[in-house]
Amino acid sequence: MKTKTAPVTRTKRPIGSPLLPPGSAGAVTQWFPTQWPRIGGKTLLPLADTAFTNERFRTAYQQGKLVFIYAAGCGEDHRMPTIATGLLGLARRLKMAVHKVSVTAQVNLRDRFRELNSDRYGSLTTSADGYPCSDLGYDNWMAQHILPKGKPLPGSPVMLAERCLAVRLPADLSVREFDKCLHHRMRNAALNPWLRSPAGRAHCDLLGIAPQELRRATAYGFGEMVRASEAQEFYFFRPKSRDAERLLRIAELIVHDHVVNPRRVAAKSWKSRGQGYGQLTYPVP
């Protein structure tokens, strides 16, 4: 006769319990029950190991421009070591890891970060009393290491590079379209839309923070005019975890799908909202 074993009772972890020792430099130091969204969602399907070496892909693929996917963070300031500003400060307030993930065709990534620093990308938000304000620390952008545990597939046009992923696009895939496709694949983990979702609002309720205080925007200057635009490139992303692996696979999926499943559509123009299409501008006071 078998003796029935009583089920193990698991004690619920207290909300806000420590994850890291006191004084840790990590952005996420406390436990909360919120399930983090993962880039690519739950439907990210792996490619076959022969996806880039089979005859179909090799015949159709023609090399085009070289672009780089980067992950960036900001906020460390040696002048104020006790105050977390920039994206680091946001991550600590939110108790979740947030990075800027995007694409650039600039070979020298530092040039791109100089532009981000000049624009103070993502610094605009809403204060606790409901007024627009600009946060500190968004002029110190730095590239983060992207360290997936796996490697690109054999023959992949995606390569692991220093602090980025290098992608050799097909000749008929523009940089802007690749960027748009990457954002589309990662949109479920984008910061601003998540803060508007029921899950985001529930998490902010746990923290006692209004979601609008965490949403990000950027003020772009055009001569004597300034345009405020929502910052769309902030994601829940950990560059040295499985998220990095998923980013690598998403980039491979975009290129593979474009080559082997060509869309027969008329050419269209990508109008840049960043240069004023559909945007409101106002004079500098």
PDB file of C-alpha atoms in Angstrom:
ATOM      1  CA  MET A   1       0.000   0.000   0.000  1.00  0.00           C
ATOM      2  CA  LYS A   2       1.445   3.347  -1.088  1.00  0.00           C
ATOM      3  CA  THR A   3       1.443   6.197   1.326  1.00  0.00           C
ATOM      4  CA  LYS A   4       0.116   9.450  -0.073  1.00  0.00           C
ATOM      5  CA  THR A   5       2.483  12.350   0.310  1.00  0.00           C
ATOM      6  CA  ALA A   6       1.001  15.629   1.395  1.00  0.00           C
ATOM      7  CA  PRO A   7       1.395  18.389  -1.212  1.00  0.00           C
ATOM      8  CA  VAL A   8       4.198  20.837  -0.604  1.00  0.00           C
ATOM      9  CA  THR A   9       2.895  24.186   0.537  1.00  0.00           C
ATOM     10  CA  ARG A  10       4.686  27.037  -1.204  1.00  0.00           C
ATOM     11  CA  THR A  11       4.724  30.294   0.664  1.00  0.00           C
ATOM     12  CA  LYS A  12       3.889  33.308  -1.437  1.00  0.00           C
ATOM     13  CA  ARG A  13       6.840  35.605  -1.857  1.00  0.00           C
ATOM     14  CA  PRO A  14       6.157  39.021  -0.330  1.00  0.00           C
ATOM     15  CA  ILE A  15       5.704  41.816  -2.856  1.00  0.00           C
ATOM     16  CA  GLY A  16       8.742  44.061  -2.782  1.00  0.00           C
ATOM     17  CA  SER A  17      11.010  41.430  -1.216  1.00  0.00           C
ATOM     18  CA  PRO A  18      14.713  41.879  -2.121  1.00  0.00           C
ATOM     19  CA  LEU A  19      16.214  40.153  -5.158  1.00  0.00           C
ATOM     20  CA  LEU A  20      19.712  41.581  -4.754  1.00  0.00           C
ATOM     21  CA  PRO A  21      21.816  42.579  -1.741  1.00  0.00           C
ATOM     22  CA  PRO A  22      21.387  46.127  -0.397  1.00  0.00           C
ATOM     23  CA  GLY A  23      23.460  48.619  -2.373  1.00  0.00           C
ATOM     24  CA  SER A  24      23.465  46.528  -5.549  1.00  0.00           C
ATOM     25  CA  ALA A  25      23.994  48.464  -8.766  1.00  0.00           C
ATOM     26  CA  GLY A  26      21.333  46.403 -10.530  1.00  0.00           C
ATOM     27  CA  ALA A  27      18.243  48.155 -11.843  1.00  0.00           C
ATOM     28  CA  VAL A  28      15.772  45.538 -10.578  1.00  0.00           C
ATOM     29  CA  THR A  29      16.343  44.859  -6.892  1.00  0.00           C
ATOM     30  CA  GLN A  30      12.843  43.868  -5.671  1.00  0.00           C
ATOM     31  CA  TRP A  31      10.347  41.140  -6.562  1.00  0.00           C
ATOM     32  CA  PHE A  32       6.927  41.922  -7.985  1.00  0.00           C
ATOM     33  CA  PRO A  33       4.411  39.401  -9.366  1.00  0.00           C
ATOM     34  CA  THR A  34       4.037  41.180 -12.718  1.00  0.00           C
ATOM     35  CA  GLN A  35       4.832  38.977 -15.716  1.00  0.00           C
ATOM     36  CA  TRP A  36       7.251  40.861 -17.945  1.00  0.00           C
ATOM     37  CA  PRO A  37       6.368  40.936 -21.636  1.00  0.00           C
ATOM     38  CA  ARG A  38       9.017  39.285 -23.822  1.00  0.00           C
ATOM     39  CA  ILE A  39       9.975  40.653 -27.226  1.00  0.00           C
ATOM     40  CA  GLY A  40       8.424  38.571 -29.986  1.00  0.00           C
ATOM     41  CA  GLY A  41       5.562  37.414 -27.779  1.00  0.00           C
ATOM     42  CA  LYS A  42       4.676  33.758 -27.346  1.00  0.00           C
ATOM     43  CA  THR A  43       4.557  32.911 -31.064  1.00  0.00           C
ATOM     44  CA  LEU A  44       8.253  33.292 -31.902  1.00  0.00           C
ATOM     45  CA  LEU A  45       9.042  30.186 -33.941  1.00  0.00           C
ATOM     46  CA  PRO A  46      12.644  29.059 -34.555  1.00  0.00           C
ATOM     47  CA  LEU A  47      14.018  28.627 -38.031  1.00  0.00           C
ATOM     48  CA  ALA A  48      15.456  25.323 -39.209  1.00  0.00           C
ATOM     49  CA  ASP A  49      19.223  24.961 -38.862  1.00  0.00           C
ATOM     50  CA  THR A  50      19.436  24.896 -42.677  1.00  0.00           C
ATOM     51  CA  ALA A  51      17.322  28.037 -43.182  1.00  0.00           C
ATOM     52  CA  PHE A  52      20.220  30.085 -44.601  1.00  0.00           C
ATOM     53  CA  THR A  53      22.182  27.293 -46.267  1.00  0.00           C
ATOM     54  CA  ASN A  54      19.452  25.714 -48.372  1.00  0.00           C
ATOM     55  CA  GLU A  55      19.278  26.353 -52.104  1.00  0.00           C
ATOM     56  CA  ARG A  56      16.067  28.378 -51.989  1.00  0.00           C
ATOM     57  CA  PHE A  57      17.491  31.061 -49.695  1.00  0.00           C
ATOM     58  CA  ARG A  58      20.975  31.148 -51.213  1.00  0.00           C
ATOM     59  CA  THR A  59      19.567  31.598 -54.737  1.00  0.00           C
ATOM     60  CA  ALA A  60      17.185  34.400 -53.774  1.00  0.00           C
ATOM     61  CA  TYR A  61      19.380  36.325 -51.323  1.00  0.00           C
ATOM     62  CA  GLN A  62      21.432  39.219 -52.698  1.00  0.00           C
ATOM     63  CA  GLN A  63      23.541  41.201 -50.238  1.00  0.00           C
ATOM     64  CA  GLY A  64      22.546  44.786 -49.523  1.00  0.00           C
ATOM     65  CA  LYS A  65      23.290  47.339 -46.804  1.00  0.00           C
ATOM     66  CA  LEU A  66      24.942  46.594 -43.488  1.00  0.00           C
ATOM     67  CA  VAL A  67      22.972  47.762 -40.432  1.00  0.00           C
ATOM     68  CA  PHE A  68      23.417  47.396 -36.689  1.00  0.00           C
ATOM     69  CA  ILE A  69      20.923  46.568 -33.952  1.00  0.00           C
ATOM     70  CA  TYR A  70      21.952  48.105 -30.648  1.00  0.00           C
ATOM     71  CA  ALA A  71      20.678  48.165 -27.074  1.00  0.00           C
ATOM     72  CA  ALA A  72      21.325  51.322 -25.074  1.00  0.00           C
ATOM     73  CA  GLY A  73      20.990  52.529 -21.518  1.00  0.00           C
ATOM     74  CA  CYS A  74      21.669  55.795 -19.697  1.00  0.00           C
ATOM     75  CA  GLY A  75      21.541  57.389 -16.293  1.00  0.00           C
ATOM     76  CA  GLU A  76      24.823  56.815 -14.439  1.00  0.00           C
ATOM     77  CA  ASP A  77      26.168  60.155 -13.214  1.00  0.00           C
ATOM     78  CA  HIS A  78      29.333  60.299 -11.100  1.00  0.00           C
ATOM     79  CA  ARG A  79      28.280  63.736  -9.815  1.00  0.00           C
ATOM     80  CA  MET A  80      25.107  62.279  -8.232  1.00  0.00           C
ATOM     81  CA  PRO A  81      25.927  58.676  -7.257  1.00  0.00           C
ATOM     82  CA  THR A  82      22.912  58.366  -4.948  1.00  0.00           C
ATOM     83  CA  ILE A  83      20.383  59.472  -7.588  1.00  0.00           C
ATOM     84  CA  ALA A  84      19.436  57.183 -10.458  1.00  0.00           C
ATOM     85  CA  THR A  85      18.543  59.353 -13.451  1.00  0.00           C
ATOM     86  CA  GLY A  86      17.787  58.582 -17.090  1.00  0.00           C
ATOM     87  CA  LEU A  87      16.663  55.132 -18.133  1.00  0.00           C
ATOM     88  CA  LEU A  88      18.306  53.584 -15.076  1.00  0.00           C
ATOM     89  CA  GLY A  89      16.141  55.748 -12.840  1.00  0.00           C
ATOM     90  CA  LEU A  90      13.047  54.784 -14.841  1.00  0.00           C
ATOM     91  CA  ALA A  91      13.872  51.066 -14.556  1.00  0.00           C
ATOM     92  CA  ARG A  92      14.324  51.369 -10.804  1.00  0.00           C
ATOM     93  CA  ARG A  93      11.041  53.229 -10.382  1.00  0.00           C
ATOM     94  CA  LEU A  94       9.267  50.670 -12.542  1.00  0.00           C
ATOM     95  CA  LYS A  95      11.098  47.676 -10.985  1.00  0.00           C
ATOM     96  CA  MET A  96      11.606  46.278 -14.504  1.00  0.00           C
ATOM     97  CA  ALA A  97      14.504  46.224 -16.961  1.00  0.00           C
ATOM     98  CA  VAL A  98      14.092  48.742 -19.793  1.00  0.00           C
ATOM     99  CA  HIS A  99      16.475  49.475 -22.694  1.00  0.00           C
ATOM    100  CA  LYS A 100      16.388  51.393 -25.932  1.00  0.00           C
ATOM    101  CA  VAL A 101      16.605  48.922 -28.820  1.00  0.00           C
ATOM    102  CA  SER A 102      16.859  50.161 -32.385  1.00  0.00           C
ATOM    103  CA  VAL A 103      18.629  50.027 -35.754  1.00  0.00           C
ATOM    104  CA  THR A 104      21.260  52.287 -37.273  1.00  0.00           C
ATOM    105  CA  ALA A 105      23.195  52.222 -40.516  1.00  0.00           C
ATOM    106  CA  GLN A 106      26.001  54.336 -39.032  1.00  0.00           C
ATOM    107  CA  VAL A 107      29.142  52.226 -38.904  1.00  0.00           C
ATOM    108  CA  ASN A 108      30.484  54.178 -35.929  1.00  0.00           C
ATOM    109  CA  LEU A 109      27.850  53.576 -33.236  1.00  0.00           C
ATOM    110  CA  ARG A 110      29.268  56.420 -31.182  1.00  0.00           C
ATOM    111  CA  ASP A 111      27.979  58.892 -33.778  1.00  0.00           C
ATOM    112  CA  ARG A 112      24.472  57.587 -33.167  1.00  0.00           C
ATOM    113  CA  PHE A 113      24.852  58.017 -29.411  1.00  0.00           C
ATOM    114  CA  ARG A 114      26.066  61.587 -29.871  1.00  0.00           C
ATOM    115  CA  GLU A 115      22.792  62.272 -31.694  1.00  0.00           C
ATOM    116  CA  LEU A 116      20.739  60.631 -28.940  1.00  0.00           C
ATOM    117  CA  ASN A 117      22.566  62.685 -26.322  1.00  0.00           C
ATOM    118  CA  SER A 118      21.977  65.884 -28.275  1.00  0.00           C
ATOM    119  CA  ASP A 119      18.241  65.136 -28.574  1.00  0.00           C
ATOM    120  CA  ARG A 120      18.035  63.907 -24.972  1.00  0.00           C
ATOM    121  CA  TYR A 121      16.050  61.026 -26.382  1.00  0.00           C
ATOM    122  CA  GLY A 122      13.191  59.968 -24.094  1.00  0.00           C
ATOM    123  CA  SER A 123      13.638  62.717 -21.506  1.00  0.00           C
ATOM    124  CA  LEU A 124      10.108  64.165 -21.799  1.00  0.00           C
ATOM    125  CA  THR A 125       7.425  62.870 -19.457  1.00  0.00           C
ATOM    126  CA  THR A 126       4.596  64.096 -17.222  1.00  0.00           C
ATOM    127  CA  SER A 127       5.185  65.289 -13.665  1.00  0.00           C
ATOM    128  CA  ALA A 128       3.201  64.060 -10.680  1.00  0.00           C
ATOM    129  CA  ASP A 129       1.054  67.218 -10.841  1.00  0.00           C
ATOM    130  CA  GLY A 130       0.252  66.641 -14.514  1.00  0.00           C
ATOM    131  CA  TYR A 131       2.636  69.039 -16.280  1.00  0.00           C
ATOM    132  CA  PRO A 132       5.137  68.218 -19.057  1.00  0.00           C
ATOM    133  CA  CYS A 133       8.676  68.031 -17.744  1.00  0.00           C
ATOM    134  CA  SER A 134      12.138  66.909 -18.829  1.00  0.00           C
ATOM    135  CA  ASP A 135      14.029  64.353 -16.723  1.00  0.00           C
ATOM    136  CA  LEU A 136      17.777  64.346 -16.106  1.00  0.00           C
ATOM    137  CA  GLY A 137      20.194  61.703 -17.363  1.00  0.00           C
ATOM    138  CA  TYR A 138      18.961  61.258 -20.920  1.00  0.00           C
ATOM    139  CA  ASP A 139      22.095  62.868 -22.344  1.00  0.00           C
ATOM    140  CA  ASN A 140      24.427  60.033 -21.348  1.00  0.00           C
ATOM    141  CA  TRP A 141      23.513  57.180 -23.702  1.00  0.00           C
ATOM    142  CA  MET A 142      25.810  54.146 -23.794  1.00  0.00           C
ATOM    143  CA  ALA A 143      25.799  50.959 -25.855  1.00  0.00           C
ATOM    144  CA  GLN A 144      25.211  47.759 -23.907  1.00  0.00           C
ATOM    145  CA  HIS A 145      26.703  44.346 -24.647  1.00  0.00           C
ATOM    146  CA  ILE A 146      24.217  42.059 -26.410  1.00  0.00           C
ATOM    147  CA  LEU A 147      25.196  38.564 -25.301  1.00  0.00           C
ATOM    148  CA  PRO A 148      22.889  35.807 -26.527  1.00  0.00           C
ATOM    149  CA  LYS A 149      23.737  32.332 -25.290  1.00  0.00           C
ATOM    150  CA  GLY A 150      23.233  30.858 -28.744  1.00  0.00           C
ATOM    151  CA  LYS A 151      24.966  31.695 -31.994  1.00  0.00           C
ATOM    152  CA  PRO A 152      23.580  32.777 -35.362  1.00  0.00           C
ATOM    153  CA  LEU A 153      22.465  29.927 -37.599  1.00  0.00           C
ATOM    154  CA  PRO A 154      24.949  28.617 -40.190  1.00  0.00           C
ATOM    155  CA  GLY A 155      25.122  31.054 -43.108  1.00  0.00           C
ATOM    156  CA  SER A 156      23.052  33.643 -41.236  1.00  0.00           C
ATOM    157  CA  PRO A 157      23.214  37.275 -42.417  1.00  0.00           C
ATOM    158  CA  VAL A 158      23.050  38.262 -38.722  1.00  0.00           C
ATOM    159  CA  MET A 159      26.390  38.393 -36.898  1.00  0.00           C
ATOM    160  CA  LEU A 160      27.436  38.990 -33.316  1.00  0.00           C
ATOM    161  CA  ALA A 161      29.505  42.179 -33.198  1.00  0.00           C
ATOM    162  CA  GLU A 162      30.923  44.399 -30.455  1.00  0.00           C
ATOM    163  CA  ARG A 163      27.974  45.784 -28.457  1.00  0.00           C
ATOM    164  CA  CYS A 164      25.543  45.154 -31.308  1.00  0.00           C
ATOM    165  CA  LEU A 165      24.182  42.712 -33.854  1.00  0.00           C
ATOM    166  CA  ALA A 166      25.361  43.323 -37.417  1.00  0.00           C
ATOM    167  CA  VAL A 167      22.825  42.486 -40.122  1.00  0.00           C
ATOM    168  CA  ARG A 168      23.530  42.266 -43.846  1.00  0.00           C
ATOM    169  CA  LEU A 169      20.163  43.160 -45.353  1.00  0.00           C
ATOM    170  CA  PRO A 170      18.880  41.768 -48.649  1.00  0.00           C
ATOM    171  CA  ALA A 171      19.460  44.227 -51.486  1.00  0.00           C
ATOM    172  CA  ASP A 172      15.720  44.952 -51.819  1.00  0.00           C
ATOM    173  CA  LEU A 173      15.070  45.541 -48.100  1.00  0.00           C
ATOM    174  CA  SER A 174      15.540  49.152 -46.998  1.00  0.00           C
ATOM    175  CA  VAL A 175      16.986  50.135 -43.641  1.00  0.00           C
ATOM    176  CA  ARG A 176      13.754  51.879 -42.657  1.00  0.00           C
ATOM    177  CA  GLU A 177      11.574  48.903 -43.556  1.00  0.00           C
ATOM    178  CA  PHE A 178      13.827  46.558 -41.582  1.00  0.00           C
ATOM    179  CA  ASP A 179      13.581  48.945 -38.609  1.00  0.00           C
ATOM    180  CA  LYS A 180       9.784  48.998 -38.929  1.00  0.00           C
ATOM    181  CA  CYS A 181       9.650  45.189 -39.136  1.00  0.00           C
ATOM    182  CA  LEU A 182      11.840  44.875 -36.034  1.00  0.00           C
ATOM    183  CA  HIS A 183       9.581  47.235 -34.071  1.00  0.00           C
ATOM    184  CA  HIS A 184       6.505  45.324 -35.248  1.00  0.00           C
ATOM    185  CA  ARG A 185       7.967  42.024 -34.020  1.00  0.00           C
ATOM    186  CA  MET A 186       8.883  43.582 -30.657  1.00  0.00           C
ATOM    187  CA  ARG A 187       5.826  45.787 -30.164  1.00  0.00           C
ATOM    188  CA  ASN A 188       4.281  43.610 -27.434  1.00  0.00           C
ATOM    189  CA  ALA A 189       7.185  44.572 -25.125  1.00  0.00           C
ATOM    190  CA  ALA A 190       7.233  48.303 -25.961  1.00  0.00           C
ATOM    191  CA  LEU A 191       7.142  50.496 -22.858  1.00  0.00           C
ATOM    192  CA  ASN A 192       4.572  53.214 -23.638  1.00  0.00           C
ATOM    193  CA  PRO A 193       1.825  50.917 -25.035  1.00  0.00           C
ATOM    194  CA  TRP A 194       2.337  48.505 -22.106  1.00  0.00           C
ATOM    195  CA  LEU A 195       1.867  51.338 -19.614  1.00  0.00           C
ATOM    196  CA  ARG A 196      -1.543  51.985 -21.209  1.00  0.00           C
ATOM    197  CA  SER A 197      -2.543  48.311 -20.981  1.00  0.00           C
ATOM    198  CA  PRO A 198      -4.466  46.715 -18.070  1.00  0.00           C
ATOM    199  CA  ALA A 199      -1.277  44.865 -17.025  1.00  0.00           C
ATOM    200  CA  GLY A 200       0.735  48.074 -17.046  1.00  0.00           C
ATOM    201  CA  ARG A 201      -1.865  50.011 -15.073  1.00  0.00           C
ATOM    202  CA  ALA A 202      -2.136  47.192 -12.525  1.00  0.00           C
ATOM    203  CA  HIS A 203       1.641  47.168 -12.041  1.00  0.00           C
ATOM    204  CA  CYS A 204       1.725  50.932 -11.586  1.00  0.00           C
ATOM    205  CA  ASP A 205      -1.063  50.615  -8.998  1.00  0.00           C
ATOM    206  CA  LEU A 206       1.181  48.220  -7.036  1.00  0.00           C
ATOM    207  CA  LEU A 207       3.939  50.835  -7.135  1.00  0.00           C
ATOM    208  CA  GLY A 208       1.653  53.759  -6.334  1.00  0.00           C
ATOM    209  CA  ILE A 209       2.765  55.609  -9.499  1.00  0.00           C
ATOM    210  CA  ALA A 210       0.574  57.079 -12.235  1.00  0.00           C
ATOM    211  CA  PRO A 211       1.460  55.450 -15.618  1.00  0.00           C
ATOM    212  CA  GLN A 212       1.776  58.832 -17.344  1.00  0.00           C
ATOM    213  CA  GLU A 213       4.718  59.672 -15.067  1.00  0.00           C
ATOM    214  CA  LEU A 214       6.668  56.816 -16.663  1.00  0.00           C
ATOM    215  CA  ARG A 215       5.770  57.290 -20.336  1.00  0.00           C
ATOM    216  CA  ARG A 216       8.524  58.788 -22.463  1.00  0.00           C
ATOM    217  CA  ALA A 217       8.721  61.300 -25.308  1.00  0.00           C
ATOM    218  CA  THR A 218      11.413  63.374 -27.027  1.00  0.00           C
ATOM    219  CA  ALA A 219      11.562  67.049 -28.027  1.00  0.00           C
ATOM    220  CA  TYR A 220      13.196  67.387 -31.446  1.00  0.00           C
ATOM    221  CA  GLY A 221      14.452  70.783 -32.551  1.00  0.00           C
ATOM    222  CA  PHE A 222      14.109  71.990 -36.151  1.00  0.00           C
ATOM    223  CA  GLY A 223      15.622  75.456 -36.283  1.00  0.00           C
ATOM    224  CA  GLU A 224      13.181  77.685 -34.413  1.00  0.00           C
ATOM    225  CA  MET A 225      10.567  74.944 -34.085  1.00  0.00           C
ATOM    226  CA  VAL A 226      10.326  72.028 -31.649  1.00  0.00           C
ATOM    227  CA  ARG A 227       8.328  68.849 -32.130  1.00  0.00           C
ATOM    228  CA  ALA A 228       7.389  66.524 -29.265  1.00  0.00           C
ATOM    229  CA  SER A 229       7.217  62.870 -30.286  1.00  0.00           C
ATOM    230  CA  GLU A 230       6.495  59.684 -28.348  1.00  0.00           C
ATOM    231  CA  ALA A 231       9.632  57.608 -27.734  1.00  0.00           C
ATOM    232  CA  GLN A 232       8.822  54.322 -29.451  1.00  0.00           C
ATOM    233  CA  GLU A 233      12.111  52.466 -28.988  1.00  0.00           C
ATOM    234  CA  PHE A 234      11.988  51.628 -25.269  1.00  0.00           C
ATOM    235  CA  TYR A 235      11.396  47.946 -24.563  1.00  0.00           C
ATOM    236  CA  PHE A 236      11.439  45.515 -21.673  1.00  0.00           C
ATOM    237  CA  PHE A 237      14.722  43.937 -22.658  1.00  0.00           C
ATOM    238  CA  ARG A 238      17.652  42.313 -20.867  1.00  0.00           C
ATOM    239  CA  PRO A 239      20.680  42.289 -23.202  1.00  0.00           C
ATOM    240  CA  LYS A 240      22.518  39.496 -21.376  1.00  0.00           C
ATOM    241  CA  SER A 241      19.641  37.043 -21.038  1.00  0.00           C
ATOM    242  CA  ARG A 242      17.255  35.044 -23.200  1.00  0.00           C
ATOM    243  CA  ASP A 243      15.943  38.357 -24.505  1.00  0.00           C
ATOM    244  CA  ALA A 244      19.213  38.750 -26.425  1.00  0.00           C
ATOM    245  CA  GLU A 245      18.687  35.306 -27.951  1.00  0.00           C
ATOM    246  CA  ARG A 246      15.175  36.280 -29.006  1.00  0.00           C
ATOM    247  CA  LEU A 247      16.444  39.515 -30.571  1.00  0.00           C
ATOM    248  CA  LEU A 248      18.940  37.532 -32.636  1.00  0.00           C
ATOM    249  CA  ARG A 249      16.236  35.133 -33.833  1.00  0.00           C
ATOM    250  CA  ILE A 250      13.814  37.952 -34.634  1.00  0.00           C
ATOM    251  CA  ALA A 251      16.425  39.614 -36.870  1.00  0.00           C
ATOM    252  CA  GLU A 252      17.038  36.286 -38.634  1.00  0.00           C
ATOM    253  CA  LEU A 253      13.298  35.730 -39.077  1.00  0.00           C
ATOM    254  CA  ILE A 254      12.788  39.155 -40.680  1.00  0.00           C
ATOM    255  CA  VAL A 255      15.542  38.638 -43.254  1.00  0.00           C
ATOM    256  CA  HIS A 256      14.585  35.020 -43.981  1.00  0.00           C
ATOM    257  CA  ASP A 257      10.891  35.854 -44.385  1.00  0.00           C
ATOM    258  CA  HIS A 258      11.653  38.767 -46.695  1.00  0.00           C
ATOM    259  CA  VAL A 259      13.813  36.587 -48.961  1.00  0.00           C
ATOM    260  CA  VAL A 260      11.786  33.383 -49.169  1.00  0.00           C
ATOM    261  CA  ASN A 261       8.296  34.950 -48.984  1.00  0.00           C
ATOM    262  CA  PRO A 262       8.558  38.050 -51.191  1.00  0.00           C
ATOM    263  CA  ARG A 263       5.540  40.323 -51.114  1.00  0.00           C
ATOM    264  CA  ARG A 264       4.439  41.396 -54.563  1.00  0.00           C
ATOM    265  CA  VAL A 265       3.207  44.882 -53.760  1.00  0.00           C
ATOM    266  CA  ALA A 266       3.662  48.219 -55.445  1.00  0.00           C
ATOM    267  CA  ALA A 267       6.566  50.283 -54.159  1.00  0.00           C
ATOM    268  CA  LYS A 268       5.561  52.734 -51.462  1.00  0.00           C
ATOM    269  CA  SER A 269       7.220  55.683 -49.817  1.00  0.00           C
ATOM    270  CA  TRP A 270       8.063  55.575 -46.116  1.00  0.00           C
ATOM    271  CA  LYS A 271       7.047  59.050 -44.982  1.00  0.00           C
ATOM    272  CA  SER A 272       9.048  60.019 -41.932  1.00  0.00           C
ATOM    273  CA  ARG A 273       6.858  61.127 -39.042  1.00  0.00           C
ATOM    274  CA  GLY A 274      10.132  62.078 -37.381  1.00  0.00           C
ATOM    275  CA  GLN A 275      10.550  64.894 -39.918  1.00  0.00           C
ATOM    276  CA  GLY A 276       7.093  66.340 -39.501  1.00  0.00           C
ATOM    277  CA  TYR A 277       4.584  64.208 -41.440  1.00  0.00           C
ATOM    278  CA  GLY A 278       1.488  64.061 -39.282  1.00  0.00           C
ATOM    279  CA  GLN A 279       3.223  65.828 -36.377  1.00  0.00           C
ATOM    280  CA  LEU A 280       2.556  69.091 -34.563  1.00  0.00           C
ATOM    281  CA  THR A 281       5.343  71.581 -34.062  1.00  0.00           C
ATOM    282  CA  TYR A 282       5.453  74.700 -31.967  1.00  0.00           C
ATOM    283  CA  PRO A 283       7.831  77.688 -31.783  1.00  0.00           C
ATOM    284  CA  VAL A 284      10.669  77.735 -29.291  1.00  0.00           C
ATOM    285  CA  PRO A 285       9.643  80.223 -26.564  1.00  0.00           C
TER     286      PRO A 285
END
